mmCIF file of C-alpha atoms in Angstrom:
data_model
loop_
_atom_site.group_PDB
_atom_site.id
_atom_site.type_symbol
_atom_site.label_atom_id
_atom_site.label_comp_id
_atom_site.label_asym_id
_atom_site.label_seq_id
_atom_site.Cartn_x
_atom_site.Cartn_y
_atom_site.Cartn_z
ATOM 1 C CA UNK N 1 221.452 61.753 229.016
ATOM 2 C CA UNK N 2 217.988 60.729 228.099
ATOM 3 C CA UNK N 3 216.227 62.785 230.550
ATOM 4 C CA UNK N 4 215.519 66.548 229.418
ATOM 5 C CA UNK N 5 213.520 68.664 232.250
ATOM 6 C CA UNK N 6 211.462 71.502 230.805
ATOM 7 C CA UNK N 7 208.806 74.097 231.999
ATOM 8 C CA UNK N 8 205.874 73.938 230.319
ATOM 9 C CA UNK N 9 202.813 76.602 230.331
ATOM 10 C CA UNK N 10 199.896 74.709 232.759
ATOM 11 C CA UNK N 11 197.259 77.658 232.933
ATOM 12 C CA UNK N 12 196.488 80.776 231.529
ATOM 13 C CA UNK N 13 196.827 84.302 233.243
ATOM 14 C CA UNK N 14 193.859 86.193 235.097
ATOM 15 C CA UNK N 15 195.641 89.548 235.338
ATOM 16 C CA UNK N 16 198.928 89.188 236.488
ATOM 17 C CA UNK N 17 201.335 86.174 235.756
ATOM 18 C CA UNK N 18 202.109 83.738 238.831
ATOM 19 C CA UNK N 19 204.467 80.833 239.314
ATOM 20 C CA UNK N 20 201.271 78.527 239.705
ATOM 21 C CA UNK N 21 200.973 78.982 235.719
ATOM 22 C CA UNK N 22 204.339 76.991 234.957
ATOM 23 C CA UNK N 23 204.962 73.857 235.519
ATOM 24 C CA UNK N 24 208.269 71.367 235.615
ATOM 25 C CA UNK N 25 208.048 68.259 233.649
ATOM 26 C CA UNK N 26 210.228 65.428 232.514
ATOM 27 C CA UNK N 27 210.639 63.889 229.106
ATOM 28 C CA UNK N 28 212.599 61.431 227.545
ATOM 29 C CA UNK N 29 215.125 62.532 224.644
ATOM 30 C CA UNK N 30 214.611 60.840 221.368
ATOM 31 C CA UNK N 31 216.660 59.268 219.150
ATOM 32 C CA UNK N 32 218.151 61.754 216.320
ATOM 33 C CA UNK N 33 216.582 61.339 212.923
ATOM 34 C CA UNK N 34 218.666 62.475 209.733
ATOM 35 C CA UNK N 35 218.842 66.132 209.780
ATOM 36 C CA UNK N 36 218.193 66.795 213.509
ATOM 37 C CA UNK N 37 220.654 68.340 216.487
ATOM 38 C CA UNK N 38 220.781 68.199 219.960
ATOM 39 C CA UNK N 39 221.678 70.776 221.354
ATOM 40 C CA UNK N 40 222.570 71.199 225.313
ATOM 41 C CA UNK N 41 221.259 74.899 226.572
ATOM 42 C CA UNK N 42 223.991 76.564 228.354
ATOM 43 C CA UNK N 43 221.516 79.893 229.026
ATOM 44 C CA UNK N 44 218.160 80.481 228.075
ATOM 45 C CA UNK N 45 216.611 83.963 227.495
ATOM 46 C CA UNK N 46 213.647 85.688 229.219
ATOM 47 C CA UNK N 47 212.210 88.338 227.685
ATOM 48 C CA UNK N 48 208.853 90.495 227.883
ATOM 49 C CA UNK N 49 207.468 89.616 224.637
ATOM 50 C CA UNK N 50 206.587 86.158 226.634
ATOM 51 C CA UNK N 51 203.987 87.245 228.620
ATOM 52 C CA UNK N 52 202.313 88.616 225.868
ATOM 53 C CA UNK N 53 202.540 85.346 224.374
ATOM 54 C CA UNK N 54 200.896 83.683 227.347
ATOM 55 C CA UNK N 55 197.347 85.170 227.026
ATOM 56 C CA UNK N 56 195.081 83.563 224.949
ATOM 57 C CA UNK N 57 193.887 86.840 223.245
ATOM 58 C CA UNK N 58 194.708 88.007 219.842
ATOM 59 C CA UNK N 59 198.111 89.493 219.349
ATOM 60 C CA UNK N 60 200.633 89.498 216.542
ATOM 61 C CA UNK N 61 201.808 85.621 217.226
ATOM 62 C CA UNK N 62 200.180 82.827 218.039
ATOM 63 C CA UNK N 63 199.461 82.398 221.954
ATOM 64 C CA UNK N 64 201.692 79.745 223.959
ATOM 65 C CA UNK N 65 200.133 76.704 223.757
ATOM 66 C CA UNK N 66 198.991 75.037 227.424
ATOM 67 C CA UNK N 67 201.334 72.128 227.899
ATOM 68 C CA UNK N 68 203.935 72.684 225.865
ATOM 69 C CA UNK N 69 207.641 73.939 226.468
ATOM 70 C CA UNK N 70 207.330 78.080 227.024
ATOM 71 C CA UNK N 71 208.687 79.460 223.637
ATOM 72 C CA UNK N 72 212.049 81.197 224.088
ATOM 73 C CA UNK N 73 215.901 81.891 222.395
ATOM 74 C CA UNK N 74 218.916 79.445 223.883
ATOM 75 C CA UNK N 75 222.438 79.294 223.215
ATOM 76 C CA UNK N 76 224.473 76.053 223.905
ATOM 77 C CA UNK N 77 226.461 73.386 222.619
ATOM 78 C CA UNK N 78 225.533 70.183 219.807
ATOM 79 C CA UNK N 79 226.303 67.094 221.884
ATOM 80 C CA UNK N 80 224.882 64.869 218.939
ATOM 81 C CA UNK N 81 224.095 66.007 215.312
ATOM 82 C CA UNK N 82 223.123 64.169 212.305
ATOM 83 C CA UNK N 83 223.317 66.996 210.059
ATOM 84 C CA UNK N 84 226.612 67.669 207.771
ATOM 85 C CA UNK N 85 226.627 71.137 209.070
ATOM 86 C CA UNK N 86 226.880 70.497 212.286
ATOM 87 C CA UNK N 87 229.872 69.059 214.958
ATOM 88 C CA UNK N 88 229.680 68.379 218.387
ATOM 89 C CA UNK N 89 231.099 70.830 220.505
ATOM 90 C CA UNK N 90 229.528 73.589 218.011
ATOM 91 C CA UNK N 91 228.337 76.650 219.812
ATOM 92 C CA UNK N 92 224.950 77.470 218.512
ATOM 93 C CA UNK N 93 222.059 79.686 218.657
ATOM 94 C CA UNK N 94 218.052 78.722 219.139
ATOM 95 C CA UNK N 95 214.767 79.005 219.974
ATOM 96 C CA UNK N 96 215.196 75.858 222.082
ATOM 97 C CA UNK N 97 212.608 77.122 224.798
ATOM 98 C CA UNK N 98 212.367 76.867 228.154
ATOM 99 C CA UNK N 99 214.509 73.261 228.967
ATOM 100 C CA UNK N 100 217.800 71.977 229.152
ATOM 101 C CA UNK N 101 218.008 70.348 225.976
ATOM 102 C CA UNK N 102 216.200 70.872 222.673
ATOM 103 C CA UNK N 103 216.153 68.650 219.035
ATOM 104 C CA UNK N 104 216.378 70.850 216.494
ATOM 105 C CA UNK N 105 215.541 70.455 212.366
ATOM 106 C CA UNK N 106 219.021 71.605 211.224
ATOM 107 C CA UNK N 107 217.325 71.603 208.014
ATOM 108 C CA UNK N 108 214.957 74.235 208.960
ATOM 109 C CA UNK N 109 216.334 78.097 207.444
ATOM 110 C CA UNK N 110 217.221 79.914 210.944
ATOM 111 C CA UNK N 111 216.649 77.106 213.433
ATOM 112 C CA UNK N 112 220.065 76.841 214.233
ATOM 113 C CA UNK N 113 222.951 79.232 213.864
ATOM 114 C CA UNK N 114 226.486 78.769 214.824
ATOM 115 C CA UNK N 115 228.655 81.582 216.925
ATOM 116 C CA UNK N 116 231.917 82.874 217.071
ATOM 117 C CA UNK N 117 232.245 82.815 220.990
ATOM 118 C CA UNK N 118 236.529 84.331 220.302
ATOM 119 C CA UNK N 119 235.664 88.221 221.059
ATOM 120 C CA UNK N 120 231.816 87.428 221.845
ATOM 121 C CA UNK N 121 230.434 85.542 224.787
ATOM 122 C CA UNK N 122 227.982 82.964 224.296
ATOM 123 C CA UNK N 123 225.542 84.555 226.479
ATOM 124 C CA UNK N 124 225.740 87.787 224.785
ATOM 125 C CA UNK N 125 224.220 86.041 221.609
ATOM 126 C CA UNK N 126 220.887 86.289 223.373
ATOM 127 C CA UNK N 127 221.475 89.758 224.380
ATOM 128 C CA UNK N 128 223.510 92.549 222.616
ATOM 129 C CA UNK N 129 224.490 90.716 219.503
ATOM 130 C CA UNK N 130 220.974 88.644 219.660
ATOM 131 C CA UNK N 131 217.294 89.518 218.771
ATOM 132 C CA UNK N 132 217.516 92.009 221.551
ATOM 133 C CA UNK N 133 220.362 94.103 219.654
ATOM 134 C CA UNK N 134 218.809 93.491 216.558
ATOM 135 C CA UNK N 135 215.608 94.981 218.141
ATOM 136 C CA UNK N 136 217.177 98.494 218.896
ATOM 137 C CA UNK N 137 219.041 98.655 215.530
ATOM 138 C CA UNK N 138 216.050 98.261 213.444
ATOM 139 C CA UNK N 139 214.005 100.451 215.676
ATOM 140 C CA UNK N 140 216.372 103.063 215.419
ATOM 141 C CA UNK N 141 217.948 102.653 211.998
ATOM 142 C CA UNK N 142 214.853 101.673 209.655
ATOM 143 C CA UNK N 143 212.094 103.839 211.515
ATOM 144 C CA UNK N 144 213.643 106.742 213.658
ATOM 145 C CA UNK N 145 216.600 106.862 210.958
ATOM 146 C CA UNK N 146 218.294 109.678 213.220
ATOM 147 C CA UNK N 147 220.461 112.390 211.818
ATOM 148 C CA UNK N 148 223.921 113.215 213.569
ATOM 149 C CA UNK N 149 223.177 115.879 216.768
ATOM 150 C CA UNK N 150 219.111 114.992 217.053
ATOM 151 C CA UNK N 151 218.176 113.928 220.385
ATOM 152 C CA UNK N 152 216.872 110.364 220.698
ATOM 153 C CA UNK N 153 215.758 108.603 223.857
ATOM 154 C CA UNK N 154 214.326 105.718 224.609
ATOM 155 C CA UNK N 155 212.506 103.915 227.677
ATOM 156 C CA UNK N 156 213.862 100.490 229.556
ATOM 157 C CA UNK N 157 217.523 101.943 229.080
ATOM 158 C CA UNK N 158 219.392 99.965 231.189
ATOM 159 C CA UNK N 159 218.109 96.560 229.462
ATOM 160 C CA UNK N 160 218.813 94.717 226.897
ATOM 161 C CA UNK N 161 217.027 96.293 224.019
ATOM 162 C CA UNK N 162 217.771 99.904 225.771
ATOM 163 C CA UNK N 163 221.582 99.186 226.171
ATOM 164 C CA UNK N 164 221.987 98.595 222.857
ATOM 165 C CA UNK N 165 220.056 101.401 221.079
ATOM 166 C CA UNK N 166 222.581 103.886 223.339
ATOM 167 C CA UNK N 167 225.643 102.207 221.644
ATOM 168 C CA UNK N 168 223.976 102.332 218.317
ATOM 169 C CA UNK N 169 222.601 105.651 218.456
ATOM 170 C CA UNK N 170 225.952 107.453 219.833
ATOM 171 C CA UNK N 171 227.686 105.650 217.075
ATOM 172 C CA UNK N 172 225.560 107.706 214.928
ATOM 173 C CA UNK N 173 226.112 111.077 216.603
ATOM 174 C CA UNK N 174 222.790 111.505 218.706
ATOM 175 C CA UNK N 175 222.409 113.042 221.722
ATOM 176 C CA UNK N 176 220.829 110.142 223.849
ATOM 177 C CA UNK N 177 218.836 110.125 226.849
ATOM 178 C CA UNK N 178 217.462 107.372 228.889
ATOM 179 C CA UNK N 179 214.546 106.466 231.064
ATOM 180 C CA UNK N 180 214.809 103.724 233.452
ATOM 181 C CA UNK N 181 213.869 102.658 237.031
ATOM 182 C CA UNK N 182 216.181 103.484 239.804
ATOM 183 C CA UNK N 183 219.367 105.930 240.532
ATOM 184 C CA UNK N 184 221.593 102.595 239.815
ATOM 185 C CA UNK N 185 220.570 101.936 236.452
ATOM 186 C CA UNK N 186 220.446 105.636 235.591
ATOM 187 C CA UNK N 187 224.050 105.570 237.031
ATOM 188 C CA UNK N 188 225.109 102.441 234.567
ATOM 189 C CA UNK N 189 222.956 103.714 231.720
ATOM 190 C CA UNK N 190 225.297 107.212 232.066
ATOM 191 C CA UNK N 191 228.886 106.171 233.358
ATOM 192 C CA UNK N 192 229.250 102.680 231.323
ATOM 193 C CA UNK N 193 226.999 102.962 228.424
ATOM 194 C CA UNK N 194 227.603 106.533 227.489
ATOM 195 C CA UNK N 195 224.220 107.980 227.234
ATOM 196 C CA UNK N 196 224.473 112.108 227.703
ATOM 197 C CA UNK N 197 221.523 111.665 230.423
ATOM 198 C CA UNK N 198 219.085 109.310 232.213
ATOM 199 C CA UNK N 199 215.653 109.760 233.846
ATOM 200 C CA UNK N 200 214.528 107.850 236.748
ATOM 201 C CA UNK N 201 211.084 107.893 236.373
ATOM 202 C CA UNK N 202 210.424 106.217 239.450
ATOM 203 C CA UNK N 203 210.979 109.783 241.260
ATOM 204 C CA UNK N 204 208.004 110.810 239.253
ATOM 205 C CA UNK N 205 204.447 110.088 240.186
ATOM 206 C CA UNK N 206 202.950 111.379 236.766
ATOM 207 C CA UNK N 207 203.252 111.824 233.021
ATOM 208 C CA UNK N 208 203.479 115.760 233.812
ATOM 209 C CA UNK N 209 206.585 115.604 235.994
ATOM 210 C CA UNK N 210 208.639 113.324 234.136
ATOM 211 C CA UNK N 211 208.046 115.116 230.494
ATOM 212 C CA UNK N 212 209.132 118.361 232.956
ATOM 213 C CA UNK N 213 212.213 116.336 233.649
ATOM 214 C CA UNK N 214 212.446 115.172 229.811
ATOM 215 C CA UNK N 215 212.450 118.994 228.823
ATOM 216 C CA UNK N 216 215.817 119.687 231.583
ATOM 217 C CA UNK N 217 217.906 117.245 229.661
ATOM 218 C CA UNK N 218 216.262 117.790 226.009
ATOM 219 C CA UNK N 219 216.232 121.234 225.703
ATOM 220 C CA UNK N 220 216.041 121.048 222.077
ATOM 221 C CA UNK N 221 213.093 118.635 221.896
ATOM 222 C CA UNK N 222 213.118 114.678 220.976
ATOM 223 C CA UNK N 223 213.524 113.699 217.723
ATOM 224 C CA UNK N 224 213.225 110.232 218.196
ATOM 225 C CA UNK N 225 212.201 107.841 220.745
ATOM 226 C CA UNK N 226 212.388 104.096 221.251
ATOM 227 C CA UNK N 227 208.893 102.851 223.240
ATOM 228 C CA UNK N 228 209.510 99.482 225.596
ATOM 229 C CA UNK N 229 207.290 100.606 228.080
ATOM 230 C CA UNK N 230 203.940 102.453 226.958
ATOM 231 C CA UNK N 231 201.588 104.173 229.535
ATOM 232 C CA UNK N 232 203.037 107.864 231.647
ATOM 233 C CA UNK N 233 206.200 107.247 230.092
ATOM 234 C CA UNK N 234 205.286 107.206 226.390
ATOM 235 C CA UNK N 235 202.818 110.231 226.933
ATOM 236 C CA UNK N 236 205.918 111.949 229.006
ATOM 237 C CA UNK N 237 208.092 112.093 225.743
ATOM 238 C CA UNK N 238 205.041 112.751 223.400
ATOM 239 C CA UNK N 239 204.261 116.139 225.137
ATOM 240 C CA UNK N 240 208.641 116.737 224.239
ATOM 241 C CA UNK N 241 208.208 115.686 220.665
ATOM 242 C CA UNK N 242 209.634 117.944 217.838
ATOM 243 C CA UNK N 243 207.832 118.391 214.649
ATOM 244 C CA UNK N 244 208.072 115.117 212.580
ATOM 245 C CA UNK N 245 209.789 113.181 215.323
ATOM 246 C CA UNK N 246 209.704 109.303 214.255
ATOM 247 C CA UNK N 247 208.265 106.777 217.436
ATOM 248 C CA UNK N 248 209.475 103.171 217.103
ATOM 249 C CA UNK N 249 207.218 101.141 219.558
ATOM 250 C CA UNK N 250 208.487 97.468 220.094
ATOM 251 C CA UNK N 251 206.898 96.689 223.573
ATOM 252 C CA UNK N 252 204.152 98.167 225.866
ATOM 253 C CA UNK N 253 205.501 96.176 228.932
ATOM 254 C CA UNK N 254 202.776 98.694 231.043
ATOM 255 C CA UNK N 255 200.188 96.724 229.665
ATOM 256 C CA UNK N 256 200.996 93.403 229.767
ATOM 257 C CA UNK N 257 198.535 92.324 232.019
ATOM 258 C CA UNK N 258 195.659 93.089 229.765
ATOM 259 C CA UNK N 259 194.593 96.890 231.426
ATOM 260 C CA UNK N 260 194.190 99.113 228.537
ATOM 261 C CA UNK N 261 197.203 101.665 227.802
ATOM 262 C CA UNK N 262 194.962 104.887 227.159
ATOM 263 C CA UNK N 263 197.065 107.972 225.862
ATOM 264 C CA UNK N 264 197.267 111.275 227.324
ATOM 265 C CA UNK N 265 197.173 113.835 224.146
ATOM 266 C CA UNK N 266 196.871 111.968 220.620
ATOM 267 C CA UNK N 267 196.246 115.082 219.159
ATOM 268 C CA UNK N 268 199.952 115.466 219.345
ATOM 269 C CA UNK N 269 200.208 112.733 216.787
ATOM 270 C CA UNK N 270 198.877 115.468 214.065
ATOM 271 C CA UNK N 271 199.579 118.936 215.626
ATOM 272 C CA UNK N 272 204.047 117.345 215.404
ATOM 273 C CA UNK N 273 203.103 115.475 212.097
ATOM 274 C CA UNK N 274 204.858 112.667 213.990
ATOM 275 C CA UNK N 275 205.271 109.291 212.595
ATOM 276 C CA UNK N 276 205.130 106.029 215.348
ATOM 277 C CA UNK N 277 205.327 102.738 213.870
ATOM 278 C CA UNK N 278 205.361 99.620 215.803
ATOM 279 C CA UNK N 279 207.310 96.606 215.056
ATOM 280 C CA UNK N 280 208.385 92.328 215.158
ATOM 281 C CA UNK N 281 211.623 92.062 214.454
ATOM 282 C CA UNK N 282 211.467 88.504 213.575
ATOM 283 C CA UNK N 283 209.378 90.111 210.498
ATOM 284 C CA UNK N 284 212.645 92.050 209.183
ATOM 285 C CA UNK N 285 215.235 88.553 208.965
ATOM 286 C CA UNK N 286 216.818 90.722 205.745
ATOM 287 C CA UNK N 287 217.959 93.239 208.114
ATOM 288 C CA UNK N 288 219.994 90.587 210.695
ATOM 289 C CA UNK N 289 223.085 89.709 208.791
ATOM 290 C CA UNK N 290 223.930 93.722 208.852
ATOM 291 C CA UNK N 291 222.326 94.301 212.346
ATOM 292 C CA UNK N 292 224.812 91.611 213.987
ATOM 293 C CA UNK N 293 227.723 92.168 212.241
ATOM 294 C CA UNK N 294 227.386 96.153 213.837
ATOM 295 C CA UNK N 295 226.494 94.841 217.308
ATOM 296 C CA UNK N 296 229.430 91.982 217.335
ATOM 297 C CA UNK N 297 231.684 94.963 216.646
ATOM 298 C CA UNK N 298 230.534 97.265 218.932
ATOM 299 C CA UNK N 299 230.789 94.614 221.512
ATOM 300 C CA UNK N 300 234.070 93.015 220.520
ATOM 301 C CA UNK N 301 235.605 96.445 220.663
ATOM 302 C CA UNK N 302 234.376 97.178 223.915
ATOM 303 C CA UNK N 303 232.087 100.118 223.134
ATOM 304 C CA UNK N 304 228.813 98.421 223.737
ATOM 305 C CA UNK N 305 229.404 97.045 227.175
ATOM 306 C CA UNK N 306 226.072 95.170 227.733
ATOM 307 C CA UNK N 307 224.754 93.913 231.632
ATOM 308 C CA UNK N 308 223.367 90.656 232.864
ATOM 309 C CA UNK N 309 221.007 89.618 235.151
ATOM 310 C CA UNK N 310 221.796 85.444 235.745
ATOM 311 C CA UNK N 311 219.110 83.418 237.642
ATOM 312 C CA UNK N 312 220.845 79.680 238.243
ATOM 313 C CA UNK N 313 218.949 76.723 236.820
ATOM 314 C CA UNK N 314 215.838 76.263 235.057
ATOM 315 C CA UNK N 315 213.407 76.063 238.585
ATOM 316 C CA UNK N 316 214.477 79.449 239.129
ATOM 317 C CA UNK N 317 212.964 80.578 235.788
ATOM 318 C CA UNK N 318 209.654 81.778 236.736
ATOM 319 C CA UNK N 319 210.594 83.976 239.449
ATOM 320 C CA UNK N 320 213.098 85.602 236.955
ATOM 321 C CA UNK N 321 210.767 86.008 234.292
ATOM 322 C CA UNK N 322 207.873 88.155 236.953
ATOM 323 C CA UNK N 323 210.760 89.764 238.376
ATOM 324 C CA UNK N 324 211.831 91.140 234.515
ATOM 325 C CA UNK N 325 208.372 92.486 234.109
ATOM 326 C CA UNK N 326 208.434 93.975 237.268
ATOM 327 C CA UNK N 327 211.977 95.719 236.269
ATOM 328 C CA UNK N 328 213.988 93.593 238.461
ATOM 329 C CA UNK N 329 216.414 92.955 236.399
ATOM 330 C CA UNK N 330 219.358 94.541 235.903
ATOM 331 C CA UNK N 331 220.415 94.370 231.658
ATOM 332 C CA UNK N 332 219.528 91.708 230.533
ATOM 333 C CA UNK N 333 217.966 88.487 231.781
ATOM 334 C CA UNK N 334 219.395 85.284 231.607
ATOM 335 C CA UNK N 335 218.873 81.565 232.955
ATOM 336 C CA UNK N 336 222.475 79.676 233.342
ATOM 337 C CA UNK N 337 221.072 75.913 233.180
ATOM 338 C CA UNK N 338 224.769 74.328 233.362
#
């Protein structure tokens, strides 16, 4: 056990994100100093926030450095600990990146949290009761703050973030309606997560055609909307908007490889009075304790029934990751590295 493979960032974007900008490496596993885990990754996360991260322009984090492990959450198992806190055979969860095993400051506040894996699977952690979950439920609780029988909806609805916000949202008494790619995820986003109605935009070649098909299944306007996606979508639900409807943009996934996202009718912004924020959740920690506890139940009871996509081992990360921001995936994506 001294050898830990990893993939490490080798070059930098020009447009869109190839395989040829990872790379595999090998290092050696050091010797634990007082305070440190090691934890053994039993699934790693991919998510679209990455490819932000791999650009060297300005953004709200610092770009991935060249060289170094690709940043990313991971839930596993402590195999060796020299912290009081911590046992082998643990169940944690990380930012251990992109490799099979990570050493982790215990010390550090929120580098390492322990799970409950009884009602919970461990790779939901990184999913529907993980940042993902927490994602939708700040979104939707601290900026949209929805009243019961308002109409919310909300783009990617078949993923991770999406899946969640449905659960949340009907749990509050919203009408929800989702946009997402394909008649099979519009099928799951409707039959097993509950939503009253799902878009494929896909069948739509413009902004004007799907905001037609928004008005068919909203016929009392939007209230709120979650943004993942940016671009015809986002200007689709803008033209649906009710006065003072609340925007909660965590991801522009249309833009990722650097083209700029123009909009379609900003004057919209004023003539609704509408309020969009945008949004880190790793800036709102306070919220997480409540966020989880909500999510864990939701899940544990069986009314947030969340969907993976599971690429096996960590070679096959890189594909899985362009596939994701291609909309691949199917819920969300995972790497199983044991």
């Amino acid at each position: 056990m001294t050898v830990n493979h990893q993939i490490v960032l080798d070059s930098r974007p020009q447009g869109e994100a190839t395989v040829a900008n990872f790379k595999m490496v090998e290092a050696t596993i050091p010797d634990l100093q007082d305070g440190q885990v090691l934890v053994k990754h039993h699934f790693m996360s991919l998510d679209p926030y990455m490819r932000g991260r791999m650009n060297e322009s300005k953004s709200y984090a610092v770009p991935q450095p060249l060289g170094q492990v690709m940043i990313g959450g991971t839930v596993g198992e402590v195999v060796d600990s020299r912290h009081p806190k911590f046992k082998v055979g643990d169940q944690v969860v990380g930012m251990g990146g992109w490799q099979e095993y990570s050493v982790v400051d215990a010390n550090v506040l929120g580098a390492l949290r322990k799970v409950d894996t009884a009602h919970v699977p461990l790779s939901h952690y990184l999913g529907a009761v993980g940042m993902p979950g927490v994602t939708a439920w700040y979104g939707l609780v601290k900026i949209i703050a929805p009243k019961a029988g308002e109409t919310v909806t909300v783009s990617a609805a078949s993923g991770a973030v999406g899946s969640a916000y449905g659960a949340l949202a009907k749990a509050r008494g919203c009408r929800v309606v989702g946009i997402a790619g394909g008649k099979d995820k519009c099928d799951y986003v409707v039959k097993e997560l509950g939503f009253d109605a799902c878009i494929d935009y896909k069948e739509h070649k413009d902004y004007l055609s799907l905001s037609k098909a928004l008005r068919e299944v909203c016929p009392n306007g939007i209230d709120g909307h979650f943004e993942n996606v940016g671009g015809m979508v986002l200007d689709a639900v803008m033209l649906r908007t009710n006065a003072f409807a609340r925007i909660a943009v965590c991801g522009m996934i249309a833009g990722y490889d650097g083209a700029p996202l123009p909009m379609a009718n900003p004057d919209l912004i004023l003539v609704n009075r509408m309020k969009i924020e945008g949004f880190i959740v790793s800036e709102h920690m306070e919220v997480w304790p409540e966020a989880l506890q909500e999510l864990g139940t939701l899940v544990g009871t069986g009314k947030l029934r969340p969907r993976e996509s599971v690429a096996q081992g960590l070679a096959a990360a890189p594909e899985a990751f362009l596939g994701l921001l291609k909309g691949k995936n199917f819920g969300k994506q995972l790497v199983k590295l044991v």
